[in-house]
């Protein structure tokens, strides 16, 4: 992944309060997911699960997979 | 190859083109990331997009003073700058459409040091289009400096004089690179491949004249004294693990310091000792066994009279090769993985039940140049599962023992450090540990206290 993409995503996540930066250690800065971030992530996972579920149903209906 | 130096410099300039508030928050971090990144045309384009989107972002724009008004004198300057940027971008896109893409995707799989040199080569990937070797200046081990990158891949070996690098090509053939000028590596020879088995290891003899190229079933000895015209001297049949017997095949190959003996581990419970005094007539002279356990990493002592190895299950073995044809076991230390220090509360604590899906330990083994200390690094990657999260952690534990000239070992010390990678390499000083990044071409060096 290129640094521009990485920091574009990081700055958006941080601004929305979904991750927070920890102290820099040896030229690496760890980021930690926040409680709000965990909530959003759980919602996203649920949404994806629903998409998968629906896709499974539809494909099963269409060609019995 | 393109111009990593220019791409790197342009990338740093682009970091400085972000809005002030963005720079204050992310600039330092981004420069650190760039130091550990293989900058390419794609990086420059990507950062240009990042600059534009940050400037378009109201959160950062709000910080700016009132609208900047360009004077009539400034307008042509801006136009010229934009034109130059466009031209540079077009040139970079051209350079990017190279046959090989030096992406560094996948992370460092191999690291090679030259003894007595301040040079290190890290390799990413095998015989694929994404594989890459990076040359580093490690004069200051705290800040390795990238000198160049080229289209190699692991395995990688650096000749003892630091002038030749052996890698493999896109289609799996051994390749030699002239790195006498490490900023401008040049491909000088490609050797024919040895059958269909994968190439897993390469080792230079201490005088740099012979390159051993190891496949899963054979070892080829090449005369590389004239590196532009390698000459095949001998092919040795290596012991092969019976199909289906082992899912894990540790492999290692190393010359003795006087260059007369070659030792190899080819994924069986044997360490094979070859007499290569006359490489054209090289022959097996002894086999060391570690029954029902695989030797995983091996090394000779500086005087060449001892061979130390670590097995899959964490047993350190020291053999005396005073008579190379009749090796004798002089020391056995078992259970070092159980003694390795574990990240707190992780699944693979020695008292915890076995974790079949966890990866096995990786080891590095080396003597210090005075031959009095034996160092073994155990790298363990472990999964930590809690109700809400899953995380991986890797820890290097460094064991050091005193060794006598006859091969007896005593008085252990340990040190540990949490790292990113699980494949450690020991430097020629027998103390400095190199860990490659699992996601980029970066290498981290550390020395236990």
Short mmCIF file of C-alpha atoms in Angstrom, two decimals, chain B:
data_model
loop_
_atom_site.label_atom_id
_atom_site.label_comp_id
_atom_site.label_asym_id
_atom_site.label_seq_id
_atom_site.Cartn_x
_atom_site.Cartn_y
_atom_site.Cartn_z
CA UNK B 1 15.10 -0.37 -12.78
CA UNK B 2 13.78 3.12 -12.27
CA UNK B 3 15.13 5.91 -10.13
CA UNK B 4 14.29 5.10 -6.51
CA UNK B 5 16.49 8.01 -5.37
CA UNK B 6 14.58 10.57 -7.42
CA UNK B 7 11.19 9.06 -6.56
CA UNK B 8 12.17 9.15 -2.86
CA UNK B 9 13.22 12.79 -3.02
CA UNK B 10 10.08 13.82 -4.92
CA UNK B 11 7.97 11.94 -2.35
CA UNK B 12 9.54 13.93 0.49
CA UNK B 13 8.93 17.19 -1.36
CA UNK B 14 5.29 16.15 -1.80
CA UNK B 15 4.91 15.49 1.96
CA UNK B 16 5.92 19.13 2.41
CA UNK B 17 3.18 20.23 -0.02
CA UNK B 18 0.35 19.11 2.29
CA UNK B 19 -1.64 21.74 4.24
CA UNK B 20 0.16 23.01 7.35
CA UNK B 21 -2.20 21.38 9.85
CA UNK B 22 -1.91 18.03 8.06
CA UNK B 23 1.90 18.31 8.03
CA UNK B 24 2.08 19.08 11.73
CA UNK B 25 0.04 16.01 12.54
CA UNK B 26 1.23 13.43 9.96
CA UNK B 27 4.36 14.85 8.26
CA UNK B 28 6.97 13.26 10.57
CA UNK B 29 5.25 9.88 10.55
CA UNK B 30 4.90 9.95 6.77
CA UNK B 31 8.61 10.69 6.33
CA UNK B 32 9.42 7.75 8.62
CA UNK B 33 7.13 5.53 6.56
CA UNK B 34 8.79 6.76 3.34
CA UNK B 35 12.23 5.91 4.80
CA UNK B 36 11.04 2.32 5.04
CA UNK B 37 9.23 2.28 1.70
CA UNK B 38 10.41 1.54 -1.81
CA UNK B 39 9.42 4.81 -3.45
CA UNK B 40 8.38 4.48 -7.07
CA UNK B 41 6.41 6.37 -9.71
CA UNK B 42 3.27 5.00 -8.08
CA UNK B 43 4.31 6.56 -4.73
CA UNK B 44 4.77 9.96 -6.37
CA UNK B 45 1.37 9.81 -8.09
CA UNK B 46 -0.27 8.55 -4.92
CA UNK B 47 1.23 11.35 -2.82
CA UNK B 48 0.23 13.93 -5.43
CA UNK B 49 -3.36 12.71 -5.05
CA UNK B 50 -2.98 12.85 -1.27
CA UNK B 51 -1.79 16.50 -1.45
CA UNK B 52 -4.71 17.47 -3.70
CA UNK B 53 -7.33 15.74 -1.56
CA UNK B 54 -5.90 17.18 1.68
CA UNK B 55 -6.07 20.68 0.17
CA UNK B 56 -9.63 20.03 -0.98
CA UNK B 57 -10.58 18.83 2.51
CA UNK B 58 -12.53 21.57 4.37
CA UNK B 59 -11.08 20.41 7.69
CA UNK B 60 -7.60 21.40 6.58
CA UNK B 61 -8.67 24.27 4.32
CA UNK B 62 -10.40 26.01 7.24
CA UNK B 63 -6.99 26.56 8.77
CA UNK B 64 -5.69 28.48 5.82
CA UNK B 65 -5.63 32.25 5.79
CA UNK B 66 -7.94 34.05 3.38
CA UNK B 67 -7.74 33.12 -0.29
CA UNK B 68 -4.34 33.37 -1.81
CA UNK B 69 -4.31 35.91 -4.57
CA UNK B 70 -1.81 35.34 -7.26
CA UNK B 71 -0.15 38.41 -8.65
CA UNK B 72 0.26 38.62 -12.44
CA UNK B 73 3.96 37.88 -11.97
CA UNK B 74 3.25 34.63 -10.14
CA UNK B 75 0.79 33.17 -12.61
CA UNK B 76 3.36 32.14 -15.27
CA UNK B 77 5.54 30.59 -12.54
CA UNK B 78 2.63 28.45 -11.35
CA UNK B 79 1.83 27.46 -14.94
CA UNK B 80 5.43 26.39 -15.60
CA UNK B 81 5.54 24.43 -12.31
CA UNK B 82 2.31 22.63 -13.24
CA UNK B 83 3.70 21.80 -16.70
CA UNK B 84 6.94 20.45 -15.20
CA UNK B 85 4.97 18.31 -12.73
CA UNK B 86 2.86 16.94 -15.59
CA UNK B 87 5.96 16.06 -17.64
CA UNK B 88 7.67 14.40 -14.66
CA UNK B 89 4.49 12.39 -14.02
CA UNK B 90 4.36 11.19 -17.62
CA UNK B 91 8.04 10.13 -17.48
CA UNK B 92 7.41 8.26 -14.24
CA UNK B 93 4.42 6.43 -15.68
CA UNK B 94 6.70 5.34 -18.54
CA UNK B 95 9.33 4.11 -16.10
CA UNK B 96 6.66 2.34 -14.06
CA UNK B 97 5.62 0.22 -17.06
CA UNK B 98 8.78 -1.80 -16.64
CA UNK B 99 8.74 -5.58 -17.02
CA UNK B 100 9.32 -5.98 -13.29
CA UNK B 101 7.43 -4.10 -10.65
CA UNK B 102 9.53 -3.47 -7.58
CA UNK B 103 6.59 -3.48 -5.24
CA UNK B 104 8.09 -5.11 -2.17
CA UNK B 105 4.68 -6.68 -1.56
CA UNK B 106 4.76 -9.55 0.87
CA UNK B 107 7.65 -8.55 3.10
CA UNK B 108 11.27 -9.46 3.59
CA UNK B 109 11.93 -13.20 3.37
CA UNK B 110 15.72 -13.20 3.31
CA UNK B 111 18.57 -11.07 4.60
CA UNK B 112 22.27 -11.42 3.71
CA UNK B 113 25.25 -9.71 5.31
CA UNK B 114 28.80 -9.43 3.96
CA UNK B 115 31.32 -10.17 6.72
CA UNK B 116 33.28 -7.07 7.67
CA UNK B 117 31.19 -4.94 5.31
CA UNK B 118 28.67 -2.31 6.16
CA UNK B 119 26.37 -3.75 3.57
CA UNK B 120 23.19 -5.75 3.83
CA UNK B 121 20.83 -7.13 1.19
CA UNK B 122 17.19 -7.79 1.97
CA UNK B 123 15.07 -9.86 -0.38
CA UNK B 124 11.33 -9.81 -0.90
CA UNK B 125 9.54 -12.65 -2.65
CA UNK B 126 10.78 -15.62 -4.67
CA UNK B 127 10.67 -16.21 -8.42
CA UNK B 128 7.79 -13.84 -9.05
CA UNK B 129 7.31 -10.54 -10.78
CA UNK B 130 7.05 -8.74 -7.46
CA UNK B 131 10.32 -9.99 -6.01
CA UNK B 132 12.98 -7.46 -5.18
CA UNK B 133 16.36 -7.12 -3.52
CA UNK B 134 17.33 -3.97 -1.67
CA UNK B 135 20.93 -2.95 -0.86
CA UNK B 136 21.38 -1.15 2.46
CA UNK B 137 24.24 0.76 4.03
CA UNK B 138 24.20 -0.28 7.70
CA UNK B 139 27.14 1.81 8.92
CA UNK B 140 24.64 3.24 11.42
CA UNK B 141 22.58 0.15 12.33
CA UNK B 142 19.91 2.35 13.91
CA UNK B 143 19.23 3.93 10.51
CA UNK B 144 19.86 1.60 7.57
CA UNK B 145 20.19 3.68 4.38
CA UNK B 146 18.73 2.32 1.17
CA UNK B 147 21.27 2.40 -1.66
CA UNK B 148 19.43 0.68 -4.50
CA UNK B 149 16.83 -1.92 -5.38
CA UNK B 150 16.87 -4.48 -8.15
CA UNK B 151 14.92 -7.37 -9.63
CA UNK B 152 16.13 -10.28 -7.51
CA UNK B 153 14.34 -12.18 -4.79
CA UNK B 154 15.03 -14.71 -2.09
CA UNK B 155 17.16 -16.72 -1.62
CA UNK B 156 19.91 -14.14 -1.61
CA UNK B 157 23.62 -14.45 -0.85
CA UNK B 158 26.25 -11.73 -0.70
CA UNK B 159 29.84 -12.66 -1.57
CA UNK B 160 32.36 -12.29 1.30
CA UNK B 161 33.99 -9.27 -0.38
CA UNK B 162 30.56 -7.66 -0.79
CA UNK B 163 30.95 -7.28 -4.57
CA UNK B 164 28.60 -9.99 -5.90
CA UNK B 165 25.00 -10.79 -4.97
CA UNK B 166 23.44 -14.10 -5.96
CA UNK B 167 19.65 -14.10 -6.33
CA UNK B 168 17.27 -15.80 -8.70
CA UNK B 169 15.48 -14.64 -11.80
CA UNK B 170 11.81 -14.25 -12.55
CA UNK B 171 11.74 -17.80 -13.97
CA UNK B 172 13.75 -19.33 -11.13
CA UNK B 173 17.32 -19.39 -12.50
CA UNK B 174 20.27 -18.39 -10.29
CA UNK B 175 21.50 -14.91 -11.18
CA UNK B 176 24.70 -13.01 -10.28
CA UNK B 177 24.74 -9.23 -9.78
CA UNK B 178 27.79 -6.98 -9.69
CA UNK B 179 27.30 -4.70 -6.68
CA UNK B 180 30.85 -3.34 -6.52
CA UNK B 181 29.01 -0.03 -6.77
CA UNK B 182 26.07 -0.86 -4.49
CA UNK B 183 24.12 2.12 -5.81
CA UNK B 184 24.13 0.66 -9.33
CA UNK B 185 23.74 -3.13 -9.28
CA UNK B 186 24.31 -4.72 -12.69
CA UNK B 187 23.17 -8.18 -13.76
CA UNK B 188 26.26 -10.07 -14.95
CA UNK B 189 25.30 -13.73 -15.34
CA UNK B 190 22.31 -16.08 -15.39
CA UNK B 191 22.96 -19.76 -14.76
CA UNK B 192 20.79 -22.57 -16.13
CA UNK B 193 18.34 -23.98 -13.63
CA UNK B 194 18.85 -27.47 -12.17
CA UNK B 195 15.83 -29.51 -13.14
CA UNK B 196 12.33 -28.80 -11.92
CA UNK B 197 12.86 -28.65 -8.15
CA UNK B 198 12.62 -25.20 -6.56
CA UNK B 199 15.78 -23.30 -5.73
CA UNK B 200 15.78 -22.56 -1.99
CA UNK B 201 19.30 -21.56 -1.02
CA UNK B 202 22.58 -20.05 -2.18
CA UNK B 203 25.91 -19.76 -0.35
CA UNK B 204 29.30 -18.36 -1.35
CA UNK B 205 32.49 -20.11 -0.24
CA UNK B 206 34.62 -17.94 2.10
CA UNK B 207 37.04 -17.09 -0.73
CA UNK B 208 34.09 -16.13 -2.94
CA UNK B 209 35.20 -18.55 -5.70
CA UNK B 210 32.40 -21.13 -5.35
CA UNK B 211 28.65 -20.60 -5.24
CA UNK B 212 26.58 -23.50 -3.87
CA UNK B 213 23.07 -23.41 -5.32
CA UNK B 214 20.65 -25.65 -3.43
CA UNK B 215 17.46 -27.18 -4.82
CA UNK B 216 15.20 -29.52 -2.85
CA UNK B 217 16.89 -32.58 -4.36
CA UNK B 218 20.31 -31.39 -5.56
CA UNK B 219 23.13 -28.98 -4.76
CA UNK B 220 25.03 -27.41 -7.66
CA UNK B 221 28.57 -26.15 -7.14
CA UNK B 222 29.43 -23.29 -9.53
CA UNK B 223 32.87 -21.81 -10.09
CA UNK B 224 32.16 -18.06 -9.96
CA UNK B 225 35.79 -16.88 -9.82
CA UNK B 226 35.02 -15.27 -13.15
CA UNK B 227 31.54 -14.08 -12.23
CA UNK B 228 30.53 -13.19 -15.79
CA UNK B 229 31.18 -16.79 -16.89
CA UNK B 230 30.09 -19.21 -14.13
CA UNK B 231 31.22 -22.80 -14.68
CA UNK B 232 29.39 -25.83 -13.25
CA UNK B 233 31.83 -27.99 -11.28
CA UNK B 234 29.72 -30.62 -9.58
CA UNK B 235 26.17 -31.72 -8.79
CA UNK B 236 25.45 -33.37 -5.43
CA UNK B 237 22.32 -35.41 -4.71
CA UNK B 238 20.76 -34.12 -1.48
CA UNK B 239 18.71 -36.30 0.90
CA UNK B 240 15.02 -35.74 0.23
CA UNK B 241 12.14 -36.00 2.66
CA UNK B 242 9.82 -38.83 1.57
CA UNK B 243 6.66 -37.38 0.07
CA UNK B 244 3.91 -36.79 2.60
CA UNK B 245 6.15 -37.35 5.59
CA UNK B 246 6.76 -33.76 6.58
CA UNK B 247 4.74 -30.64 6.04
CA UNK B 248 7.65 -28.48 7.12
CA UNK B 249 11.04 -28.62 5.40
CA UNK B 250 13.68 -26.44 7.02
CA UNK B 251 16.66 -25.84 4.78
CA UNK B 252 20.07 -24.33 5.32
CA UNK B 253 23.44 -24.48 3.62
CA UNK B 254 26.79 -23.14 4.79
CA UNK B 255 30.52 -23.44 4.06
CA UNK B 256 33.13 -23.95 6.78
CA UNK B 257 35.38 -20.90 7.33
CA UNK B 258 38.30 -22.58 5.51
CA UNK B 259 36.00 -23.46 2.59
CA UNK B 260 36.86 -27.17 2.71
CA UNK B 261 33.53 -28.38 4.08
CA UNK B 262 29.94 -27.69 3.07
CA UNK B 263 27.09 -28.56 5.43
CA UNK B 264 23.49 -28.77 4.26
CA UNK B 265 20.06 -29.36 5.76
CA UNK B 266 17.44 -30.29 3.22
CA UNK B 267 14.28 -30.90 5.19
CA UNK B 268 15.21 -34.29 6.62
CA UNK B 269 16.58 -35.30 10.02
CA UNK B 270 20.07 -35.27 8.48
CA UNK B 271 22.77 -32.65 8.36
CA UNK B 272 24.93 -33.70 5.43
CA UNK B 273 28.64 -32.85 5.58
CA UNK B 274 30.38 -32.61 2.20
CA UNK B 275 34.10 -32.44 1.51
CA UNK B 276 34.48 -29.65 -1.05
CA UNK B 277 38.27 -29.22 -0.79
CA UNK B 278 38.31 -29.99 -4.51
CA UNK B 279 34.81 -28.82 -5.55
CA UNK B 280 34.94 -30.77 -8.82
CA UNK B 281 35.27 -33.97 -6.78
CA UNK B 282 33.04 -32.96 -3.87
CA UNK B 283 31.63 -35.91 -1.93
CA UNK B 284 29.59 -36.63 1.18
CA UNK B 285 31.84 -37.50 4.14
CA UNK B 286 29.44 -37.67 7.08
CA UNK B 287 25.80 -37.42 8.11
CA UNK B 288 24.70 -35.97 11.42
CA UNK B 289 21.31 -37.09 12.61
CA UNK B 290 18.77 -35.65 14.99
CA UNK B 291 16.28 -38.54 15.06
CA UNK B 292 12.60 -37.61 14.65
CA UNK B 293 13.54 -33.94 14.64
CA UNK B 294 14.64 -31.65 11.82
CA UNK B 295 17.76 -29.56 12.00
CA UNK B 296 16.57 -26.14 10.97
CA UNK B 297 19.56 -23.75 11.09
CA UNK B 298 23.26 -24.61 11.13
CA UNK B 299 26.54 -22.72 11.48
CA UNK B 300 30.27 -23.42 11.72
CA UNK B 301 32.47 -22.01 14.49
CA UNK B 302 35.09 -19.48 13.27
CA UNK B 303 37.84 -22.12 13.54
CA UNK B 304 35.66 -24.59 11.66
CA UNK B 305 36.07 -27.38 14.21
CA UNK B 306 32.51 -27.08 15.56
CA UNK B 307 29.13 -27.23 13.83
CA UNK B 308 26.12 -25.96 15.79
CA UNK B 309 22.50 -26.52 14.79
CA UNK B 310 19.00 -25.90 16.12
CA UNK B 311 16.18 -28.35 15.51
CA UNK B 312 12.53 -27.81 14.76
CA UNK B 313 11.60 -28.68 18.35
CA UNK B 314 14.14 -26.30 19.84
CA UNK B 315 17.13 -28.51 20.65
CA UNK B 316 20.58 -26.98 20.19
CA UNK B 317 23.22 -29.49 19.06
CA UNK B 318 26.96 -28.87 18.92
CA UNK B 319 29.15 -31.32 16.97
CA UNK B 320 32.91 -31.48 16.92
CA UNK B 321 34.32 -31.82 13.41
CA UNK B 322 37.92 -32.19 14.59
CA UNK B 323 37.82 -35.25 12.33
CA UNK B 324 35.17 -34.19 9.77
CA UNK B 325 34.56 -37.80 8.74
CA UNK B 326 33.74 -38.76 12.35
CA UNK B 327 31.68 -35.97 13.92
CA UNK B 328 31.00 -36.30 17.64
CA UNK B 329 28.17 -34.66 19.57
CA UNK B 330 29.68 -32.42 22.26
CA UNK B 331 26.59 -30.63 23.61
CA UNK B 332 22.81 -30.96 23.59
CA UNK B 333 20.55 -28.29 25.01
CA UNK B 334 16.89 -29.12 24.75
CA UNK B 335 13.69 -27.23 25.33
CA UNK B 336 14.78 -23.74 24.36
CA UNK B 337 11.38 -22.94 22.86
CA UNK B 338 9.86 -23.69 26.26
CA UNK B 339 12.42 -21.35 27.83
CA UNK B 340 11.75 -18.63 25.27
CA UNK B 341 9.97 -15.68 26.77
CA UNK B 342 6.40 -15.39 25.67
CA UNK B 343 4.23 -12.37 25.15
CA UNK B 344 1.87 -12.28 28.09
CA UNK B 345 -1.24 -14.37 27.97
CA UNK B 346 -0.74 -15.68 24.46
CA UNK B 347 -1.94 -19.02 23.21
CA UNK B 348 1.41 -20.67 22.88
CA UNK B 349 2.74 -20.34 26.38
CA UNK B 350 4.66 -23.58 27.03
CA UNK B 351 2.01 -24.66 29.53
CA UNK B 352 -0.80 -23.97 27.08
CA UNK B 353 -2.28 -26.72 24.93
CA UNK B 354 -0.67 -27.12 21.49
CA UNK B 355 -1.93 -24.75 18.81
CA UNK B 356 -1.82 -26.59 15.48
CA UNK B 357 -2.62 -23.51 13.44
CA UNK B 358 0.11 -21.41 15.06
CA UNK B 359 3.26 -21.14 12.99
CA UNK B 360 6.40 -23.00 14.15
CA UNK B 361 9.33 -21.18 15.66
CA UNK B 362 12.06 -19.84 13.41
CA UNK B 363 15.68 -19.90 14.47
CA UNK B 364 18.98 -18.24 13.69
CA UNK B 365 22.29 -19.56 14.99
CA UNK B 366 25.80 -18.05 14.93
CA UNK B 367 29.09 -17.97 16.77
CA UNK B 368 30.76 -14.68 17.68
CA UNK B 369 33.98 -14.07 15.67
CA UNK B 370 36.14 -15.05 18.69
CA UNK B 371 34.36 -18.42 18.77
CA UNK B 372 33.67 -18.16 22.50
CA UNK B 373 29.95 -17.44 22.34
CA UNK B 374 27.13 -19.29 20.64
CA UNK B 375 23.99 -17.27 19.92
CA UNK B 376 20.58 -18.72 19.06
CA UNK B 377 17.55 -16.60 18.23
CA UNK B 378 14.08 -18.11 18.64
CA UNK B 379 11.33 -16.18 16.89
CA UNK B 380 7.79 -17.15 17.80
CA UNK B 381 4.64 -15.82 16.24
CA UNK B 382 1.59 -16.25 18.35
CA UNK B 383 -2.09 -15.54 18.16
CA UNK B 384 -3.90 -13.94 21.07
CA UNK B 385 -7.64 -14.51 21.10
CA UNK B 386 -9.86 -12.63 23.52
CA UNK B 387 -13.62 -12.19 23.53
CA UNK B 388 -13.41 -9.07 21.37
CA UNK B 389 -10.20 -9.27 19.37
CA UNK B 390 -7.60 -11.38 17.64
CA UNK B 391 -4.02 -10.18 17.42
CA UNK B 392 -0.69 -11.62 16.37
CA UNK B 393 2.56 -11.01 18.23
CA UNK B 394 6.11 -12.07 17.45
CA UNK B 395 8.94 -12.16 19.92
CA UNK B 396 12.65 -12.77 19.36
CA UNK B 397 14.33 -14.47 22.31
CA UNK B 398 18.13 -14.45 22.12
CA UNK B 399 20.05 -17.17 23.97
CA UNK B 400 23.82 -16.92 24.36
CA UNK B 401 26.13 -19.56 25.78
CA UNK B 402 29.86 -19.67 26.41
CA UNK B 403 31.54 -22.31 24.24
CA UNK B 404 34.92 -23.95 24.78
CA UNK B 405 37.17 -24.81 21.83
CA UNK B 406 36.22 -28.47 22.30
CA UNK B 407 32.51 -27.67 22.04
CA UNK B 408 31.29 -27.71 25.66
CA UNK B 409 28.69 -25.03 26.46
CA UNK B 410 27.85 -23.27 29.73
CA UNK B 411 26.29 -20.23 31.42
CA UNK B 412 23.26 -19.03 29.54
CA UNK B 413 21.98 -15.50 29.16
CA UNK B 414 18.75 -14.43 27.47
CA UNK B 415 17.30 -11.25 26.05
CA UNK B 416 14.11 -10.65 24.13
CA UNK B 417 12.35 -8.13 21.98
CA UNK B 418 8.94 -7.93 20.32
CA UNK B 419 9.28 -7.68 16.56
CA UNK B 420 7.23 -7.65 13.37
CA UNK B 421 8.85 -10.52 11.56
CA UNK B 422 9.27 -14.17 12.47
CA UNK B 423 12.39 -14.94 10.39
CA UNK B 424 15.46 -13.61 12.21
CA UNK B 425 18.99 -13.49 10.79
CA UNK B 426 22.20 -13.04 12.79
CA UNK B 427 24.89 -10.64 11.53
CA UNK B 428 28.54 -11.78 11.18
CA UNK B 429 29.23 -10.32 14.64
CA UNK B 430 27.06 -13.15 16.03
CA UNK B 431 25.08 -10.64 18.12
CA UNK B 432 23.13 -8.26 15.93
CA UNK B 433 19.70 -9.58 14.97
CA UNK B 434 18.09 -8.54 11.67
CA UNK B 435 14.32 -8.80 11.32
CA UNK B 436 12.66 -8.00 8.03
CA UNK B 437 9.32 -6.26 7.86
CA UNK B 438 6.47 -8.65 6.97
CA UNK B 439 4.83 -6.03 4.75
CA UNK B 440 7.60 -3.99 3.10
CA UNK B 441 11.29 -4.14 2.19
CA UNK B 442 12.35 -2.60 5.53
CA UNK B 443 14.84 -4.34 7.85
CA UNK B 444 15.14 -3.74 11.58
CA UNK B 445 18.47 -4.34 13.33
CA UNK B 446 18.91 -4.72 17.07
CA UNK B 447 21.61 -5.93 19.43
CA UNK B 448 20.78 -7.59 22.74
CA UNK B 449 22.22 -5.73 25.77
#
